[in-house]
Amino acid sequence: MNSSPHQNVSGISRNARILVTGHRGLVGSAIMRHLTSLGCQQLLTATREELELRSPERVLAWFENHRPEYVFHVAGTVGGIWANSTRPVDFLHDNILMQATVLRAAWQTGVQKLLYLGSSCIYPRNCEQPIRETSLLTGPLEPTNEWYALAKIAGVKACDAYRQQYGCHFISAMPTNLYGPDDNFDTDGSHVIPALIRRFHDAKLAGQQTLTVWGTGTPRREFLHVDDLAAACRYLIEHYDEAGPINIGTEIEVTIRELAERVRAIVHPSAEIVFDKSKPDGTPRKLLDVSRLHRLGWRHQIELDNGIATTYQWFLDHPDKRRSSALAPALRGEG
């Protein structure tokens, strides 16, 4: 098989064996919910204790035993600016190993189709906006998430390499900033929306009226609800089969200041927001060009205000899944 377009890929059988790596995480749990809602009967999962994705031998043995037909590879080591800057080896080493073992086992056991999920941070810091897929590797990366981006770029290219050498139907998708149920609400390692929700909520309970956000508040970001991402991933695995990344986003952007104000209105309306301009902003603007995805026939359904409100409600309904509170550290203005 070559890398020419194959837009009429048949749908996944509801009896197909489908592996979702990282099924307990933000994206993996959303894909599980989506596939379950469609009536898929054979969803394959493995906990970290059951399967070490960084071990080639254990991953291959698992694939040989369970024989998945489709794979959504979404497991990975993720985090915001602070986590990226303090744990560069973890972000580079763990992600490269996980994707290398899963892709190779998928090829060795004849998986029909694999979707590899990357991140919009693979694109250069100062590339033309909105960001087209062709911008990949055209300039320097954003330093605050360089190591994670490098690992994800390696995954995209690995999918293309397996496609070129072995004819594998491996595709790669690049989502914009995500949020939603099952997110990480620990402000030391989370992205901006769950961090804002947690900080405003804890401040409200503590009677705290002032919250500090890192940076100037001027960077612009787009945000995609994870349930929309799950629907897009399933749509792509059924309707898309090309080399190179395809973007998943909304084409709608807001400043970090506007985002903080929207979360405040839902969680803690009386709070005052203070921006610490001595702290880094991250990439000035990051908006994905999703025209290719729109031409395929898919668009997002969940608007930002409704998504924030339902995510906050999920946070309130699941106190057992919250991680440690962190009122002291300032919020990082990065998605």
Short mmCIF file of C-alpha atoms in Angstrom, two decimals:
data_model
loop_
_atom_site.label_atom_id
_atom_site.label_comp_id
_atom_site.label_asym_id
_atom_site.label_seq_id
_atom_site.Cartn_x
_atom_site.Cartn_y
_atom_site.Cartn_z
CA MET A 1 0.00 0.00 0.00
CA ASN A 2 1.19 3.52 -0.69
CA SER A 3 0.33 6.80 1.03
CA SER A 4 -2.37 7.92 -1.40
CA PRO A 5 -5.76 8.93 0.05
CA HIS A 6 -8.27 6.21 0.93
CA GLN A 7 -11.30 8.17 2.06
CA ASN A 8 -13.89 5.35 1.84
CA VAL A 9 -12.55 3.19 4.63
CA SER A 10 -15.28 0.85 5.85
CA GLY A 11 -16.64 1.23 9.36
CA ILE A 12 -15.39 -0.76 12.32
CA SER A 13 -17.44 -3.86 13.04
CA ARG A 14 -19.07 -3.68 16.45
CA ASN A 15 -17.61 -7.15 17.10
CA ALA A 16 -14.05 -6.12 16.21
CA ARG A 17 -11.32 -6.47 18.82
CA ILE A 18 -10.30 -2.90 19.65
CA LEU A 19 -7.39 -1.96 21.90
CA VAL A 20 -7.36 1.42 23.63
CA THR A 21 -4.03 2.11 25.33
CA GLY A 22 -4.15 4.48 28.27
CA HIS A 23 -7.84 3.66 28.75
CA ARG A 24 -7.94 5.20 32.25
CA GLY A 25 -6.64 8.59 31.14
CA LEU A 26 -8.41 11.66 29.84
CA VAL A 27 -8.44 10.61 26.17
CA GLY A 28 -8.52 6.86 26.63
CA SER A 29 -11.55 6.94 28.92
CA ALA A 30 -13.37 9.20 26.45
CA ILE A 31 -12.67 6.80 23.58
CA MET A 32 -13.90 3.93 25.74
CA ARG A 33 -17.14 5.82 26.50
CA HIS A 34 -17.63 6.64 22.82
CA LEU A 35 -17.00 3.12 21.53
CA THR A 36 -19.21 1.64 24.25
CA SER A 37 -22.02 4.02 23.25
CA LEU A 38 -21.72 2.70 19.68
CA GLY A 39 -22.20 -0.87 20.87
CA CYS A 40 -18.63 -2.15 20.45
CA GLN A 41 -18.48 -5.52 22.18
CA GLN A 42 -14.78 -6.39 22.38
CA LEU A 43 -12.88 -3.45 23.86
CA LEU A 44 -9.43 -4.55 24.98
CA THR A 45 -7.62 -2.79 27.81
CA ALA A 46 -4.68 -3.39 30.09
CA THR A 47 -3.66 -1.52 33.21
CA ARG A 48 -0.10 -0.35 33.77
CA GLU A 49 0.35 -3.25 36.17
CA GLU A 50 -0.91 -5.75 33.62
CA LEU A 51 1.12 -4.43 30.68
CA GLU A 52 4.28 -2.33 30.73
CA LEU A 53 4.08 -0.46 27.42
CA ARG A 54 7.79 0.35 27.54
CA SER A 55 8.69 -3.36 27.34
CA PRO A 56 8.90 -4.68 23.74
CA GLU A 57 8.75 -8.31 24.88
CA ARG A 58 5.70 -7.88 27.10
CA VAL A 59 3.84 -5.76 24.54
CA LEU A 60 4.45 -8.24 21.71
CA ALA A 61 3.35 -11.15 23.91
CA TRP A 62 0.16 -9.29 24.82
CA PHE A 63 -0.62 -8.50 21.18
CA GLU A 64 0.01 -12.12 20.16
CA ASN A 65 -2.31 -13.34 22.90
CA HIS A 66 -5.18 -10.86 22.37
CA ARG A 67 -4.85 -10.14 18.61
CA PRO A 68 -6.41 -6.66 18.42
CA GLU A 69 -7.73 -5.68 15.00
CA TYR A 70 -7.78 -1.93 15.67
CA VAL A 71 -5.62 0.12 18.01
CA PHE A 72 -6.15 3.59 19.44
CA HIS A 73 -2.72 4.39 20.86
CA VAL A 74 -3.32 7.30 23.21
CA ALA A 75 -1.20 6.33 26.24
CA GLY A 76 1.62 8.67 27.13
CA THR A 77 3.40 10.78 29.71
CA VAL A 78 1.77 14.23 29.58
CA GLY A 79 1.68 17.51 31.52
CA GLY A 80 1.91 21.29 31.37
CA ILE A 81 4.81 23.76 31.34
CA TRP A 82 6.02 22.94 34.84
CA ALA A 83 6.03 19.19 34.31
CA ASN A 84 7.76 19.51 30.94
CA SER A 85 10.48 21.78 32.30
CA THR A 86 11.28 19.65 35.35
CA ARG A 87 10.96 16.14 33.83
CA PRO A 88 12.39 16.33 30.28
CA VAL A 89 13.81 12.80 30.33
CA ASP A 90 10.47 11.28 31.35
CA PHE A 91 8.65 13.03 28.53
CA LEU A 92 11.22 12.02 25.90
CA HIS A 93 12.14 8.51 27.05
CA ASP A 94 8.74 7.19 28.13
CA ASN A 95 6.79 8.41 25.11
CA ILE A 96 9.33 7.22 22.56
CA LEU A 97 9.49 3.77 24.15
CA MET A 98 5.72 3.37 24.42
CA GLN A 99 5.00 4.29 20.83
CA ALA A 100 7.91 2.24 19.50
CA THR A 101 6.77 -0.96 21.25
CA VAL A 102 3.08 -0.56 20.38
CA LEU A 103 3.66 0.26 16.71
CA ARG A 104 6.07 -2.62 16.23
CA ALA A 105 3.77 -5.13 17.92
CA ALA A 106 0.86 -3.87 15.81
CA TRP A 107 2.87 -4.50 12.65
CA GLN A 108 4.13 -7.89 13.81
CA THR A 109 0.64 -9.16 14.64
CA GLY A 110 -1.17 -7.76 11.61
CA VAL A 111 -3.33 -5.05 13.18
CA GLN A 112 -5.75 -3.75 10.51
CA LYS A 113 -5.65 -0.08 11.50
CA LEU A 114 -3.88 1.98 14.17
CA LEU A 115 -4.47 5.58 15.18
CA TYR A 116 -1.57 7.30 16.92
CA LEU A 117 -2.52 10.39 18.88
CA GLY A 118 0.03 13.18 18.97
CA SER A 119 -0.26 16.81 20.07
CA SER A 120 -0.39 20.23 18.47
CA CYS A 121 2.88 21.06 20.25
CA ILE A 122 4.71 19.15 17.50
CA TYR A 123 4.49 22.27 15.33
CA PRO A 124 7.10 25.07 15.39
CA ARG A 125 6.69 27.84 17.94
CA ASN A 126 6.33 30.66 15.42
CA CYS A 127 4.77 28.97 12.41
CA GLU A 128 2.03 30.58 10.36
CA GLN A 129 -1.43 30.60 11.96
CA PRO A 130 -3.74 28.75 11.70
CA ILE A 131 -1.27 25.86 11.77
CA ARG A 132 -1.39 23.59 8.75
CA GLU A 133 -0.15 20.01 8.87
CA THR A 134 2.56 20.99 6.36
CA SER A 135 4.18 23.21 9.02
CA LEU A 136 5.70 20.17 10.72
CA LEU A 137 9.52 20.42 10.99
CA THR A 138 9.69 23.87 9.39
CA GLY A 139 11.11 25.72 12.42
CA PRO A 140 12.23 25.58 16.09
CA LEU A 141 9.91 24.09 18.70
CA GLU A 142 8.48 25.84 21.75
CA PRO A 143 11.18 25.35 24.45
CA THR A 144 8.69 24.82 27.28
CA ASN A 145 7.47 21.50 25.80
CA GLU A 146 10.32 20.62 23.46
CA TRP A 147 10.98 17.11 24.79
CA TYR A 148 7.38 15.98 24.63
CA ALA A 149 7.09 17.47 21.13
CA LEU A 150 10.19 15.64 19.93
CA ALA A 151 8.82 12.34 21.18
CA LYS A 152 5.50 12.94 19.46
CA ILE A 153 7.17 13.92 16.18
CA ALA A 154 9.07 10.63 16.32
CA GLY A 155 5.73 8.83 16.65
CA VAL A 156 4.26 10.58 13.62
CA LYS A 157 7.28 9.69 11.55
CA ALA A 158 7.24 6.12 12.84
CA CYS A 159 3.67 5.71 11.56
CA ASP A 160 4.81 6.98 8.17
CA ALA A 161 7.82 4.65 8.19
CA TYR A 162 5.69 1.56 8.87
CA ARG A 163 3.29 2.69 6.16
CA GLN A 164 6.16 3.14 3.68
CA GLN A 165 8.15 -0.02 4.46
CA TYR A 166 5.45 -2.51 5.43
CA GLY A 167 2.20 -1.05 4.07
CA CYS A 168 0.68 -0.64 7.52
CA HIS A 169 -2.53 1.35 7.88
CA PHE A 170 -1.11 3.56 10.64
CA ILE A 171 -2.48 7.11 10.87
CA SER A 172 -1.59 9.99 13.19
CA ALA A 173 -3.88 12.71 14.52
CA MET A 174 -2.90 15.95 16.26
CA PRO A 175 -5.51 17.37 18.65
CA THR A 176 -5.53 20.88 20.01
CA ASN A 177 -5.63 21.53 23.78
CA LEU A 178 -7.98 19.12 25.53
CA TYR A 179 -10.18 19.13 28.60
CA GLY A 180 -13.11 17.19 30.04
CA PRO A 181 -14.09 14.34 32.38
CA ASP A 182 -11.29 12.24 33.91
CA ASP A 183 -8.77 15.06 33.48
CA ASN A 184 -5.88 15.62 35.89
CA PHE A 185 -6.96 18.35 38.31
CA ASP A 186 -3.65 18.46 40.21
CA THR A 187 -2.36 21.97 39.47
CA ASP A 188 1.29 20.88 39.62
CA GLY A 189 0.92 18.66 36.56
CA SER A 190 -2.30 19.58 34.82
CA HIS A 191 -3.15 21.73 31.82
CA VAL A 192 -4.79 25.10 32.07
CA ILE A 193 -8.54 24.34 32.14
CA PRO A 194 -8.48 21.66 34.88
CA ALA A 195 -5.93 23.73 36.80
CA LEU A 196 -8.20 26.78 36.63
CA ILE A 197 -11.23 24.76 37.70
CA ARG A 198 -9.36 23.29 40.66
CA ARG A 199 -7.82 26.56 41.80
CA PHE A 200 -11.06 28.53 41.58
CA HIS A 201 -12.96 25.76 43.36
CA ASP A 202 -10.44 25.47 46.19
CA ALA A 203 -10.26 29.24 46.50
CA LYS A 204 -14.04 29.44 46.79
CA LEU A 205 -14.06 26.84 49.56
CA ALA A 206 -11.23 28.65 51.38
CA GLY A 207 -12.77 32.09 51.01
CA GLN A 208 -9.80 33.22 48.92
CA GLN A 209 -10.64 36.13 46.60
CA THR A 210 -7.44 36.49 44.57
CA LEU A 211 -5.82 33.95 42.23
CA THR A 212 -2.56 34.31 40.33
CA VAL A 213 -2.10 33.05 36.77
CA TRP A 214 1.33 32.70 35.22
CA GLY A 215 2.15 35.02 32.30
CA THR A 216 0.43 37.99 30.74
CA GLY A 217 -2.88 36.37 29.85
CA THR A 218 -2.43 37.33 26.19
CA PRO A 219 -1.52 33.97 24.58
CA ARG A 220 -4.34 32.59 22.46
CA ARG A 221 -5.46 28.97 22.56
CA GLU A 222 -8.21 26.75 21.21
CA PHE A 223 -9.74 24.03 23.35
CA LEU A 224 -11.46 20.80 22.36
CA HIS A 225 -13.68 18.75 24.65
CA VAL A 226 -12.30 15.24 24.97
CA ASP A 227 -15.64 13.67 24.02
CA ASP A 228 -15.43 15.50 20.71
CA LEU A 229 -11.89 14.19 20.28
CA ALA A 230 -13.05 10.63 20.90
CA ALA A 231 -15.70 10.98 18.21
CA ALA A 232 -13.12 12.44 15.82
CA CYS A 233 -10.67 9.59 16.43
CA ARG A 234 -13.29 6.98 15.65
CA TYR A 235 -14.35 8.95 12.57
CA LEU A 236 -10.76 9.11 11.33
CA ILE A 237 -10.06 5.44 11.82
CA GLU A 238 -13.12 4.72 9.66
CA HIS A 239 -12.74 7.46 7.02
CA TYR A 240 -9.06 8.43 6.75
CA ASP A 241 -5.91 6.60 5.63
CA GLU A 242 -3.02 8.86 4.68
CA ALA A 243 0.57 9.50 5.71
CA GLY A 244 1.42 12.46 7.91
CA PRO A 245 -0.60 14.10 10.68
CA ILE A 246 -4.15 15.40 10.49
CA ASN A 247 -5.28 18.14 12.86
CA ILE A 248 -8.28 17.90 15.20
CA GLY A 249 -9.64 21.15 16.62
CA THR A 250 -12.45 23.68 16.68
CA GLU A 251 -11.00 26.70 14.80
CA ILE A 252 -12.13 28.85 17.76
CA GLU A 253 -9.56 30.54 20.00
CA VAL A 254 -9.60 32.54 23.24
CA THR A 255 -6.92 34.34 25.23
CA ILE A 256 -5.77 32.84 28.53
CA ARG A 257 -7.32 35.90 30.21
CA GLU A 258 -10.67 35.23 28.53
CA LEU A 259 -10.46 31.58 29.48
CA ALA A 260 -9.73 32.39 33.13
CA GLU A 261 -12.69 34.76 33.18
CA ARG A 262 -14.99 32.10 31.72
CA VAL A 263 -13.94 29.54 34.33
CA ARG A 264 -14.28 32.16 37.08
CA ALA A 265 -17.86 32.93 35.97
CA ILE A 266 -18.79 29.26 36.35
CA VAL A 267 -16.82 28.32 39.47
CA HIS A 268 -16.04 31.40 41.64
CA PRO A 269 -17.58 34.58 40.16
CA SER A 270 -16.41 36.93 42.94
CA ALA A 271 -12.70 36.08 42.59
CA GLU A 272 -10.09 38.53 41.26
CA ILE A 273 -7.53 37.31 38.71
CA VAL A 274 -3.94 38.60 38.91
CA PHE A 275 -1.42 37.83 36.16
CA ASP A 276 2.24 37.28 37.09
CA LYS A 277 3.97 38.77 34.06
CA SER A 278 7.40 37.63 35.26
CA LYS A 279 6.46 34.04 34.44
CA PRO A 280 6.57 32.45 30.96
CA ASP A 281 3.61 32.54 28.60
CA GLY A 282 4.52 29.63 26.37
CA THR A 283 3.66 29.78 22.68
CA PRO A 284 2.03 33.16 21.83
CA ARG A 285 -0.69 31.63 19.66
CA LYS A 286 -1.67 28.10 18.72
CA LEU A 287 -4.66 27.64 16.44
CA LEU A 288 -4.95 24.58 14.24
CA ASP A 289 -6.09 24.62 10.64
CA VAL A 290 -8.71 21.86 10.58
CA SER A 291 -9.88 22.36 7.00
CA ARG A 292 -8.77 18.85 6.01
CA LEU A 293 -10.86 17.33 8.82
CA HIS A 294 -13.84 19.48 7.88
CA ARG A 295 -13.56 18.33 4.28
CA LEU A 296 -13.74 14.75 5.52
CA GLY A 297 -17.09 15.62 7.08
CA TRP A 298 -16.35 15.96 10.82
CA ARG A 299 -16.86 19.04 13.06
CA HIS A 300 -16.85 19.50 16.83
CA GLN A 301 -20.19 19.60 18.72
CA ILE A 302 -19.41 20.82 22.28
CA GLU A 303 -18.93 24.57 22.73
CA LEU A 304 -16.45 25.88 25.32
CA ASP A 305 -18.78 27.36 27.96
CA ASN A 306 -20.95 24.26 28.06
CA GLY A 307 -17.86 22.07 28.11
CA ILE A 308 -16.35 23.93 31.07
CA ALA A 309 -19.64 23.76 32.97
CA THR A 310 -20.06 20.01 32.45
CA THR A 311 -16.41 19.38 33.29
CA TYR A 312 -16.80 21.31 36.55
CA GLN A 313 -19.91 19.29 37.35
CA TRP A 314 -17.93 16.09 36.74
CA PHE A 315 -15.24 17.43 39.09
CA LEU A 316 -17.89 18.04 41.78
CA ASP A 317 -19.43 14.60 41.26
CA HIS A 318 -16.12 12.70 41.53
CA PRO A 319 -14.27 13.91 44.66
CA ASP A 320 -12.61 10.50 44.90
CA LYS A 321 -10.76 11.13 41.62
CA ARG A 322 -9.25 14.48 42.56
CA ARG A 323 -5.54 14.69 43.23
CA SER A 324 -3.86 16.82 45.86
CA SER A 325 -4.86 20.45 46.22
CA ALA A 326 -2.27 23.09 45.39
CA LEU A 327 -3.48 26.56 46.28
CA ALA A 328 0.05 27.90 46.69
CA PRO A 329 1.56 27.39 43.19
CA ALA A 330 0.44 29.86 40.54
CA LEU A 331 -1.49 28.64 37.55
CA ARG A 332 0.44 27.99 34.37
CA GLY A 333 -1.06 29.76 31.38
CA GLU A 334 -0.46 26.92 28.95
CA GLY A 335 -2.87 24.52 27.39
#
